[in-house]
Amino acid sequence: MSEIIIKNDKIRKGMIFMDEATLERRLHLNMTLIGGFMVGYGVINRHDILGSAQTGNMVSLAMDAVGHADEEWFFRIIALIIYVASVSLTVILSHKISKMSQKRLSILIDGAVLLIIGFYPAEMNPFVALFPIFFATAFQWCSFKGADGFASSSIFCSNNLRQCVTGFTEYLCSKDEQSLHRGIYFGKVLLSFYGGVAVSFLATQILDLKASWIGILPTVSAFLLCNAEYGRCKVKKEDILKASA
């Protein structure tokens, strides 16, 4: 037991002494992998429903409003309400708790959701089964907004793809180093997201609906990185106070 504690302490200290930008980047990529996992899980196991966005849902609701026959309209409205409520909650909490505390809370929500949905039966309504994911992904989206000075979503990838392509294309045209950096960064984000999707597919082949429990593993590493980021910020503040004393 003591050897495990010493090993974990060394890992924690090693993380703290990463530079701040590296910690932020690794944490965001970790969260993007989790986002991809949750999205993939919903698509694979719950009738191709994207649990991270509301565009398709709102398109269906708009058609429902003008006569489109849709037996799921009520569940679509509830899903939208849950998503909006989660986004609103992040704003409210930002006035009451620190940014770091909100990040930790988001990771804990992800872990709890991935645990709970593994118990849901296969015959459950797909929208109802994904209500927790709608909440978790919306909360995560607003809590982890990017890294390396770039705003990038950790739960869907249309803009990430655009930024990656335009970054590399601009570099080819102008040799602008910042554009190359942008292309590389967003390329890593895409790899992390779709890596999470791939892991969710492979896990489902083995564990079926209980594959969600595999997604708890990256929440552990995310929590460690988040704590390390907090520790790094604390060390930085202490150094500033000592320098000004």
PDB file of C-alpha atoms in Angstrom:
ATOM      1  CA  MET A   1       0.000   0.000   0.000  1.00  0.00           C
ATOM      2  CA  SER A   2       2.809   2.425   0.927  1.00  0.00           C
ATOM      3  CA  GLU A   3       4.522   1.733  -2.437  1.00  0.00           C
ATOM      4  CA  ILE A   4       1.302   2.614  -4.274  1.00  0.00           C
ATOM      5  CA  ILE A   5       0.943   5.856  -2.299  1.00  0.00           C
ATOM      6  CA  ILE A   6       4.568   6.815  -3.040  1.00  0.00           C
ATOM      7  CA  LYS A   7       4.098   6.022  -6.750  1.00  0.00           C
ATOM      8  CA  ASN A   8       0.888   8.096  -6.940  1.00  0.00           C
ATOM      9  CA  ASP A   9       2.614  10.956  -5.112  1.00  0.00           C
ATOM     10  CA  LYS A  10       5.456  10.921  -7.651  1.00  0.00           C
ATOM     11  CA  ILE A  11       2.955  10.975 -10.522  1.00  0.00           C
ATOM     12  CA  ARG A  12       1.106  13.880  -8.904  1.00  0.00           C
ATOM     13  CA  LYS A  13       4.326  15.844  -8.347  1.00  0.00           C
ATOM     14  CA  GLY A  14       5.442  15.144 -11.909  1.00  0.00           C
ATOM     15  CA  MET A  15       2.153  16.509 -13.225  1.00  0.00           C
ATOM     16  CA  ILE A  16       2.405  19.639 -11.078  1.00  0.00           C
ATOM     17  CA  PHE A  17       5.797  20.495 -12.521  1.00  0.00           C
ATOM     18  CA  MET A  18       4.624  20.263 -16.108  1.00  0.00           C
ATOM     19  CA  ASP A  19       4.287  23.747 -17.496  1.00  0.00           C
ATOM     20  CA  GLU A  20       0.835  25.279 -17.304  1.00  0.00           C
ATOM     21  CA  ALA A  21       0.173  25.149 -21.055  1.00  0.00           C
ATOM     22  CA  THR A  22       1.034  21.436 -21.243  1.00  0.00           C
ATOM     23  CA  LEU A  23      -1.280  20.600 -18.355  1.00  0.00           C
ATOM     24  CA  GLU A  24      -4.128  22.601 -19.872  1.00  0.00           C
ATOM     25  CA  ARG A  25      -3.634  20.947 -23.277  1.00  0.00           C
ATOM     26  CA  ARG A  26      -3.456  17.406 -21.931  1.00  0.00           C
ATOM     27  CA  LEU A  27      -6.512  17.932 -19.770  1.00  0.00           C
ATOM     28  CA  HIS A  28      -8.512  19.302 -22.696  1.00  0.00           C
ATOM     29  CA  LEU A  29      -7.479  16.414 -24.954  1.00  0.00           C
ATOM     30  CA  ASN A  30      -8.421  14.002 -22.164  1.00  0.00           C
ATOM     31  CA  MET A  31     -11.853  15.617 -21.891  1.00  0.00           C
ATOM     32  CA  THR A  32     -12.241  15.511 -25.664  1.00  0.00           C
ATOM     33  CA  LEU A  33     -11.616  11.755 -25.586  1.00  0.00           C
ATOM     34  CA  ILE A  34     -14.343  11.450 -22.926  1.00  0.00           C
ATOM     35  CA  GLY A  35     -16.665  13.570 -25.076  1.00  0.00           C
ATOM     36  CA  GLY A  36     -16.029  11.334 -28.074  1.00  0.00           C
ATOM     37  CA  PHE A  37     -16.640   8.253 -25.977  1.00  0.00           C
ATOM     38  CA  MET A  38     -20.017   9.504 -24.743  1.00  0.00           C
ATOM     39  CA  VAL A  39     -21.106  10.596 -28.217  1.00  0.00           C
ATOM     40  CA  GLY A  40     -20.029   7.273 -29.713  1.00  0.00           C
ATOM     41  CA  TYR A  41     -21.819   5.347 -26.974  1.00  0.00           C
ATOM     42  CA  GLY A  42     -25.094   7.120 -27.741  1.00  0.00           C
ATOM     43  CA  VAL A  43     -24.812   6.613 -31.489  1.00  0.00           C
ATOM     44  CA  ILE A  44     -23.882   2.940 -31.189  1.00  0.00           C
ATOM     45  CA  ASN A  45     -26.339   1.924 -28.486  1.00  0.00           C
ATOM     46  CA  ARG A  46     -29.240   4.395 -28.699  1.00  0.00           C
ATOM     47  CA  HIS A  47     -30.509   4.577 -32.277  1.00  0.00           C
ATOM     48  CA  ASP A  48     -27.812   6.891 -33.697  1.00  0.00           C
ATOM     49  CA  ILE A  49     -28.800   9.773 -31.408  1.00  0.00           C
ATOM     50  CA  LEU A  50     -26.096  12.371 -30.798  1.00  0.00           C
ATOM     51  CA  GLY A  51     -26.057  13.052 -27.089  1.00  0.00           C
ATOM     52  CA  SER A  52     -23.786  16.080 -27.348  1.00  0.00           C
ATOM     53  CA  ALA A  53     -25.691  18.507 -29.576  1.00  0.00           C
ATOM     54  CA  GLN A  54     -29.158  19.878 -30.162  1.00  0.00           C
ATOM     55  CA  THR A  55     -29.026  20.905 -33.835  1.00  0.00           C
ATOM     56  CA  GLY A  56     -30.647  17.740 -35.172  1.00  0.00           C
ATOM     57  CA  ASN A  57     -33.087  17.669 -32.289  1.00  0.00           C
ATOM     58  CA  MET A  58     -34.197  21.254 -32.922  1.00  0.00           C
ATOM     59  CA  VAL A  59     -34.501  20.598 -36.675  1.00  0.00           C
ATOM     60  CA  SER A  60     -36.936  17.787 -35.857  1.00  0.00           C
ATOM     61  CA  LEU A  61     -38.830  20.032 -33.440  1.00  0.00           C
ATOM     62  CA  ALA A  62     -39.109  22.749 -36.082  1.00  0.00           C
ATOM     63  CA  MET A  63     -40.627  20.207 -38.481  1.00  0.00           C
ATOM     64  CA  ASP A  64     -42.894  18.913 -35.715  1.00  0.00           C
ATOM     65  CA  ALA A  65     -44.200  22.450 -35.220  1.00  0.00           C
ATOM     66  CA  VAL A  66     -45.491  22.558 -38.812  1.00  0.00           C
ATOM     67  CA  GLY A  67     -47.036  19.104 -38.966  1.00  0.00           C
ATOM     68  CA  HIS A  68     -44.239  16.533 -39.153  1.00  0.00           C
ATOM     69  CA  ALA A  69     -45.375  13.268 -37.551  1.00  0.00           C
ATOM     70  CA  ASP A  70     -42.960  12.441 -34.743  1.00  0.00           C
ATOM     71  CA  GLU A  71     -43.789  10.162 -31.827  1.00  0.00           C
ATOM     72  CA  GLU A  72     -40.670  11.349 -29.972  1.00  0.00           C
ATOM     73  CA  TRP A  73     -41.531  15.083 -29.926  1.00  0.00           C
ATOM     74  CA  PHE A  74     -42.159  15.163 -26.167  1.00  0.00           C
ATOM     75  CA  PHE A  75     -38.838  13.480 -25.374  1.00  0.00           C
ATOM     76  CA  ARG A  76     -37.071  15.843 -27.779  1.00  0.00           C
ATOM     77  CA  ILE A  77     -38.444  18.826 -25.853  1.00  0.00           C
ATOM     78  CA  ILE A  78     -37.309  17.345 -22.528  1.00  0.00           C
ATOM     79  CA  ALA A  79     -33.849  16.683 -24.003  1.00  0.00           C
ATOM     80  CA  LEU A  80     -33.640  20.313 -25.136  1.00  0.00           C
ATOM     81  CA  ILE A  81     -34.737  21.572 -21.707  1.00  0.00           C
ATOM     82  CA  ILE A  82     -32.109  19.406 -19.982  1.00  0.00           C
ATOM     83  CA  TYR A  83     -29.398  20.667 -22.325  1.00  0.00           C
ATOM     84  CA  VAL A  84     -30.365  24.322 -21.858  1.00  0.00           C
ATOM     85  CA  ALA A  85     -30.645  23.891 -18.084  1.00  0.00           C
ATOM     86  CA  SER A  86     -27.153  22.405 -17.943  1.00  0.00           C
ATOM     87  CA  VAL A  87     -25.668  25.286 -19.945  1.00  0.00           C
ATOM     88  CA  SER A  88     -27.452  27.791 -17.697  1.00  0.00           C
ATOM     89  CA  LEU A  89     -26.239  26.013 -14.587  1.00  0.00           C
ATOM     90  CA  THR A  90     -22.592  26.463 -15.634  1.00  0.00           C
ATOM     91  CA  VAL A  91     -23.152  30.228 -15.849  1.00  0.00           C
ATOM     92  CA  ILE A  92     -24.794  30.334 -12.418  1.00  0.00           C
ATOM     93  CA  LEU A  93     -22.011  28.251 -10.865  1.00  0.00           C
ATOM     94  CA  SER A  94     -19.315  30.444 -12.434  1.00  0.00           C
ATOM     95  CA  HIS A  95     -20.494  33.204 -10.080  1.00  0.00           C
ATOM     96  CA  LYS A  96     -20.348  30.954  -7.026  1.00  0.00           C
ATOM     97  CA  ILE A  97     -17.387  28.598  -7.421  1.00  0.00           C
ATOM     98  CA  SER A  98     -13.945  28.762  -9.023  1.00  0.00           C
ATOM     99  CA  LYS A  99     -13.239  27.743 -12.595  1.00  0.00           C
ATOM    100  CA  MET A 100     -11.161  24.830 -11.316  1.00  0.00           C
ATOM    101  CA  SER A 101     -13.964  23.624  -9.044  1.00  0.00           C
ATOM    102  CA  GLN A 102     -16.358  23.700 -11.973  1.00  0.00           C
ATOM    103  CA  LYS A 103     -13.955  21.616 -14.038  1.00  0.00           C
ATOM    104  CA  ARG A 104     -13.722  19.061 -11.253  1.00  0.00           C
ATOM    105  CA  LEU A 105     -17.501  18.979 -10.951  1.00  0.00           C
ATOM    106  CA  SER A 106     -17.834  18.398 -14.686  1.00  0.00           C
ATOM    107  CA  ILE A 107     -15.461  15.425 -14.510  1.00  0.00           C
ATOM    108  CA  LEU A 108     -17.379  13.967 -11.558  1.00  0.00           C
ATOM    109  CA  ILE A 109     -20.661  14.399 -13.455  1.00  0.00           C
ATOM    110  CA  ASP A 110     -19.187  12.579 -16.452  1.00  0.00           C
ATOM    111  CA  GLY A 111     -18.029   9.711 -14.258  1.00  0.00           C
ATOM    112  CA  ALA A 112     -21.383   9.431 -12.485  1.00  0.00           C
ATOM    113  CA  VAL A 113     -23.300   9.504 -15.774  1.00  0.00           C
ATOM    114  CA  LEU A 114     -21.103   6.834 -17.349  1.00  0.00           C
ATOM    115  CA  LEU A 115     -21.681   4.642 -14.298  1.00  0.00           C
ATOM    116  CA  ILE A 116     -25.457   5.136 -14.223  1.00  0.00           C
ATOM    117  CA  ILE A 117     -26.227   4.617 -17.911  1.00  0.00           C
ATOM    118  CA  GLY A 118     -24.520   1.239 -17.830  1.00  0.00           C
ATOM    119  CA  PHE A 119     -27.456  -0.026 -15.760  1.00  0.00           C
ATOM    120  CA  TYR A 120     -30.131   1.161 -18.214  1.00  0.00           C
ATOM    121  CA  PRO A 121     -31.976  -1.634 -20.071  1.00  0.00           C
ATOM    122  CA  ALA A 122     -31.705  -2.013 -23.842  1.00  0.00           C
ATOM    123  CA  GLU A 123     -35.458  -1.552 -24.357  1.00  0.00           C
ATOM    124  CA  MET A 124     -35.444   1.881 -22.701  1.00  0.00           C
ATOM    125  CA  ASN A 125     -36.565   4.833 -24.817  1.00  0.00           C
ATOM    126  CA  PRO A 126     -33.332   6.064 -26.489  1.00  0.00           C
ATOM    127  CA  PHE A 127     -33.950   9.726 -25.670  1.00  0.00           C
ATOM    128  CA  VAL A 128     -34.679   9.003 -22.023  1.00  0.00           C
ATOM    129  CA  ALA A 129     -31.600   6.774 -21.850  1.00  0.00           C
ATOM    130  CA  LEU A 130     -29.473   9.670 -23.081  1.00  0.00           C
ATOM    131  CA  PHE A 131     -30.935  12.383 -20.833  1.00  0.00           C
ATOM    132  CA  PRO A 132     -27.909  12.090 -18.475  1.00  0.00           C
ATOM    133  CA  ILE A 133     -25.503  12.417 -21.420  1.00  0.00           C
ATOM    134  CA  PHE A 134     -27.320  15.522 -22.685  1.00  0.00           C
ATOM    135  CA  PHE A 135     -26.750  17.071 -19.275  1.00  0.00           C
ATOM    136  CA  ALA A 136     -23.132  15.927 -18.878  1.00  0.00           C
ATOM    137  CA  THR A 137     -21.936  16.932 -22.345  1.00  0.00           C
ATOM    138  CA  ALA A 138     -23.532  20.377 -22.140  1.00  0.00           C
ATOM    139  CA  PHE A 139     -21.920  20.941 -18.748  1.00  0.00           C
ATOM    140  CA  GLN A 140     -18.552  19.725 -20.063  1.00  0.00           C
ATOM    141  CA  TRP A 141     -18.776  21.947 -23.155  1.00  0.00           C
ATOM    142  CA  CYS A 142     -19.119  25.055 -21.002  1.00  0.00           C
ATOM    143  CA  SER A 143     -16.513  23.988 -18.452  1.00  0.00           C
ATOM    144  CA  PHE A 144     -13.685  23.036 -20.833  1.00  0.00           C
ATOM    145  CA  LYS A 145     -13.456  25.680 -23.524  1.00  0.00           C
ATOM    146  CA  GLY A 146     -10.090  24.995 -25.110  1.00  0.00           C
ATOM    147  CA  ALA A 147      -6.317  25.154 -24.703  1.00  0.00           C
ATOM    148  CA  ASP A 148      -3.200  26.729 -26.228  1.00  0.00           C
ATOM    149  CA  GLY A 149      -5.152  29.949 -26.704  1.00  0.00           C
ATOM    150  CA  PHE A 150      -7.681  28.248 -29.012  1.00  0.00           C
ATOM    151  CA  ALA A 151     -11.397  27.807 -28.341  1.00  0.00           C
ATOM    152  CA  SER A 152     -12.259  24.206 -29.157  1.00  0.00           C
ATOM    153  CA  SER A 153     -15.224  22.041 -28.278  1.00  0.00           C
ATOM    154  CA  SER A 154     -14.658  18.759 -26.467  1.00  0.00           C
ATOM    155  CA  ILE A 155     -18.060  17.292 -27.392  1.00  0.00           C
ATOM    156  CA  PHE A 156     -18.469  17.844 -31.166  1.00  0.00           C
ATOM    157  CA  CYS A 157     -16.086  18.530 -34.008  1.00  0.00           C
ATOM    158  CA  SER A 158     -17.425  20.529 -36.992  1.00  0.00           C
ATOM    159  CA  ASN A 159     -15.550  23.694 -35.999  1.00  0.00           C
ATOM    160  CA  ASN A 160     -12.525  21.670 -34.909  1.00  0.00           C
ATOM    161  CA  LEU A 161     -12.356  20.137 -38.386  1.00  0.00           C
ATOM    162  CA  ARG A 162     -12.662  23.571 -40.011  1.00  0.00           C
ATOM    163  CA  GLN A 163      -9.889  25.005 -37.847  1.00  0.00           C
ATOM    164  CA  CYS A 164      -7.618  22.055 -38.569  1.00  0.00           C
ATOM    165  CA  VAL A 165      -8.114  22.247 -42.333  1.00  0.00           C
ATOM    166  CA  THR A 166      -7.831  26.048 -42.562  1.00  0.00           C
ATOM    167  CA  GLY A 167      -4.758  26.024 -40.315  1.00  0.00           C
ATOM    168  CA  PHE A 168      -2.829  23.569 -42.477  1.00  0.00           C
ATOM    169  CA  THR A 169      -4.069  25.149 -45.720  1.00  0.00           C
ATOM    170  CA  GLU A 170      -3.041  28.637 -44.575  1.00  0.00           C
ATOM    171  CA  TYR A 171       0.396  27.301 -43.667  1.00  0.00           C
ATOM    172  CA  LEU A 172       0.813  25.788 -47.128  1.00  0.00           C
ATOM    173  CA  CYS A 173      -0.130  29.131 -48.679  1.00  0.00           C
ATOM    174  CA  SER A 174       1.768  31.545 -46.445  1.00  0.00           C
ATOM    175  CA  LYS A 175       4.154  29.455 -44.299  1.00  0.00           C
ATOM    176  CA  ASP A 176       2.638  31.127 -41.243  1.00  0.00           C
ATOM    177  CA  GLU A 177       3.906  29.250 -38.169  1.00  0.00           C
ATOM    178  CA  GLN A 178       0.870  30.167 -36.056  1.00  0.00           C
ATOM    179  CA  SER A 179      -1.412  28.596 -38.664  1.00  0.00           C
ATOM    180  CA  LEU A 180       0.684  25.422 -38.558  1.00  0.00           C
ATOM    181  CA  HIS A 181       0.388  25.384 -34.762  1.00  0.00           C
ATOM    182  CA  ARG A 182      -3.386  25.804 -35.087  1.00  0.00           C
ATOM    183  CA  GLY A 183      -3.629  22.944 -37.573  1.00  0.00           C
ATOM    184  CA  ILE A 184      -1.577  20.634 -35.339  1.00  0.00           C
ATOM    185  CA  TYR A 185      -3.539  21.529 -32.213  1.00  0.00           C
ATOM    186  CA  PHE A 186      -6.934  20.936 -33.791  1.00  0.00           C
ATOM    187  CA  GLY A 187      -5.611  17.768 -35.427  1.00  0.00           C
ATOM    188  CA  LYS A 188      -4.839  16.449 -31.930  1.00  0.00           C
ATOM    189  CA  VAL A 189      -8.329  17.426 -30.783  1.00  0.00           C
ATOM    190  CA  LEU A 190      -9.885  15.497 -33.683  1.00  0.00           C
ATOM    191  CA  LEU A 191      -7.731  12.438 -32.985  1.00  0.00           C
ATOM    192  CA  SER A 192      -8.699  12.517 -29.306  1.00  0.00           C
ATOM    193  CA  PHE A 193     -12.418  12.858 -30.036  1.00  0.00           C
ATOM    194  CA  TYR A 194     -12.627  10.119 -32.632  1.00  0.00           C
ATOM    195  CA  GLY A 195     -10.263   7.961 -30.620  1.00  0.00           C
ATOM    196  CA  GLY A 196     -12.889   8.128 -27.883  1.00  0.00           C
ATOM    197  CA  VAL A 197     -15.571   7.152 -30.395  1.00  0.00           C
ATOM    198  CA  ALA A 198     -13.483   4.170 -31.529  1.00  0.00           C
ATOM    199  CA  VAL A 199     -12.916   3.040 -27.934  1.00  0.00           C
ATOM    200  CA  SER A 200     -16.659   3.200 -27.237  1.00  0.00           C
ATOM    201  CA  PHE A 201     -17.346   0.990 -30.260  1.00  0.00           C
ATOM    202  CA  LEU A 202     -14.740  -1.595 -29.249  1.00  0.00           C
ATOM    203  CA  ALA A 203     -15.954  -1.564 -25.649  1.00  0.00           C
ATOM    204  CA  THR A 204     -19.557  -2.088 -26.777  1.00  0.00           C
ATOM    205  CA  GLN A 205     -18.532  -5.158 -28.785  1.00  0.00           C
ATOM    206  CA  ILE A 206     -17.301  -6.722 -25.554  1.00  0.00           C
ATOM    207  CA  LEU A 207     -19.549  -5.311 -22.818  1.00  0.00           C
ATOM    208  CA  ASP A 208     -22.680  -4.225 -24.682  1.00  0.00           C
ATOM    209  CA  LEU A 209     -24.491  -1.436 -22.762  1.00  0.00           C
ATOM    210  CA  LYS A 210     -22.122  -1.787 -19.816  1.00  0.00           C
ATOM    211  CA  ALA A 211     -19.380  -0.443 -22.099  1.00  0.00           C
ATOM    212  CA  SER A 212     -20.090   2.965 -20.577  1.00  0.00           C
ATOM    213  CA  TRP A 213     -18.119   1.840 -17.521  1.00  0.00           C
ATOM    214  CA  ILE A 214     -14.931   1.772 -19.618  1.00  0.00           C
ATOM    215  CA  GLY A 215     -15.413   5.501 -20.089  1.00  0.00           C
ATOM    216  CA  ILE A 216     -14.930   6.023 -16.355  1.00  0.00           C
ATOM    217  CA  LEU A 217     -11.208   5.280 -16.742  1.00  0.00           C
ATOM    218  CA  PRO A 218     -10.332   8.504 -18.602  1.00  0.00           C
ATOM    219  CA  THR A 219     -12.331  10.503 -16.056  1.00  0.00           C
ATOM    220  CA  VAL A 220      -9.822   9.327 -13.443  1.00  0.00           C
ATOM    221  CA  SER A 221      -6.860  10.599 -15.469  1.00  0.00           C
ATOM    222  CA  ALA A 222      -8.772  13.823 -16.161  1.00  0.00           C
ATOM    223  CA  PHE A 223      -9.340  14.361 -12.450  1.00  0.00           C
ATOM    224  CA  LEU A 224      -5.639  13.807 -11.729  1.00  0.00           C
ATOM    225  CA  LEU A 225      -4.684  16.298 -14.449  1.00  0.00           C
ATOM    226  CA  CYS A 226      -7.228  18.786 -13.125  1.00  0.00           C
ATOM    227  CA  ASN A 227      -5.780  18.504  -9.630  1.00  0.00           C
ATOM    228  CA  ALA A 228      -2.297  18.905 -11.068  1.00  0.00           C
ATOM    229  CA  GLU A 229      -3.420  22.021 -12.928  1.00  0.00           C
ATOM    230  CA  TYR A 230      -4.781  23.390  -9.656  1.00  0.00           C
ATOM    231  CA  GLY A 231      -1.497  22.559  -7.925  1.00  0.00           C
ATOM    232  CA  ARG A 232       0.475  24.261 -10.690  1.00  0.00           C
ATOM    233  CA  CYS A 233      -1.637  27.402 -10.389  1.00  0.00           C
ATOM    234  CA  LYS A 234      -1.187  27.349  -6.600  1.00  0.00           C
ATOM    235  CA  VAL A 235       2.602  27.077  -6.955  1.00  0.00           C
ATOM    236  CA  LYS A 236       2.569  29.944  -9.458  1.00  0.00           C
ATOM    237  CA  LYS A 237       0.583  32.167  -7.091  1.00  0.00           C
ATOM    238  CA  GLU A 238       2.936  31.346  -4.216  1.00  0.00           C
ATOM    239  CA  ASP A 239       5.946  32.243  -6.374  1.00  0.00           C
ATOM    240  CA  ILE A 240       4.343  35.564  -7.298  1.00  0.00           C
ATOM    241  CA  LEU A 241       3.624  36.359  -3.641  1.00  0.00           C
ATOM    242  CA  LYS A 242       7.208  35.507  -2.658  1.00  0.00           C
ATOM    243  CA  ALA A 243       8.598  37.684  -5.460  1.00  0.00           C
ATOM    244  CA  SER A 244       6.458  40.633  -4.424  1.00  0.00           C
ATOM    245  CA  ALA A 245       7.224  40.246  -0.691  1.00  0.00           C
TER     246      ALA A 245
END
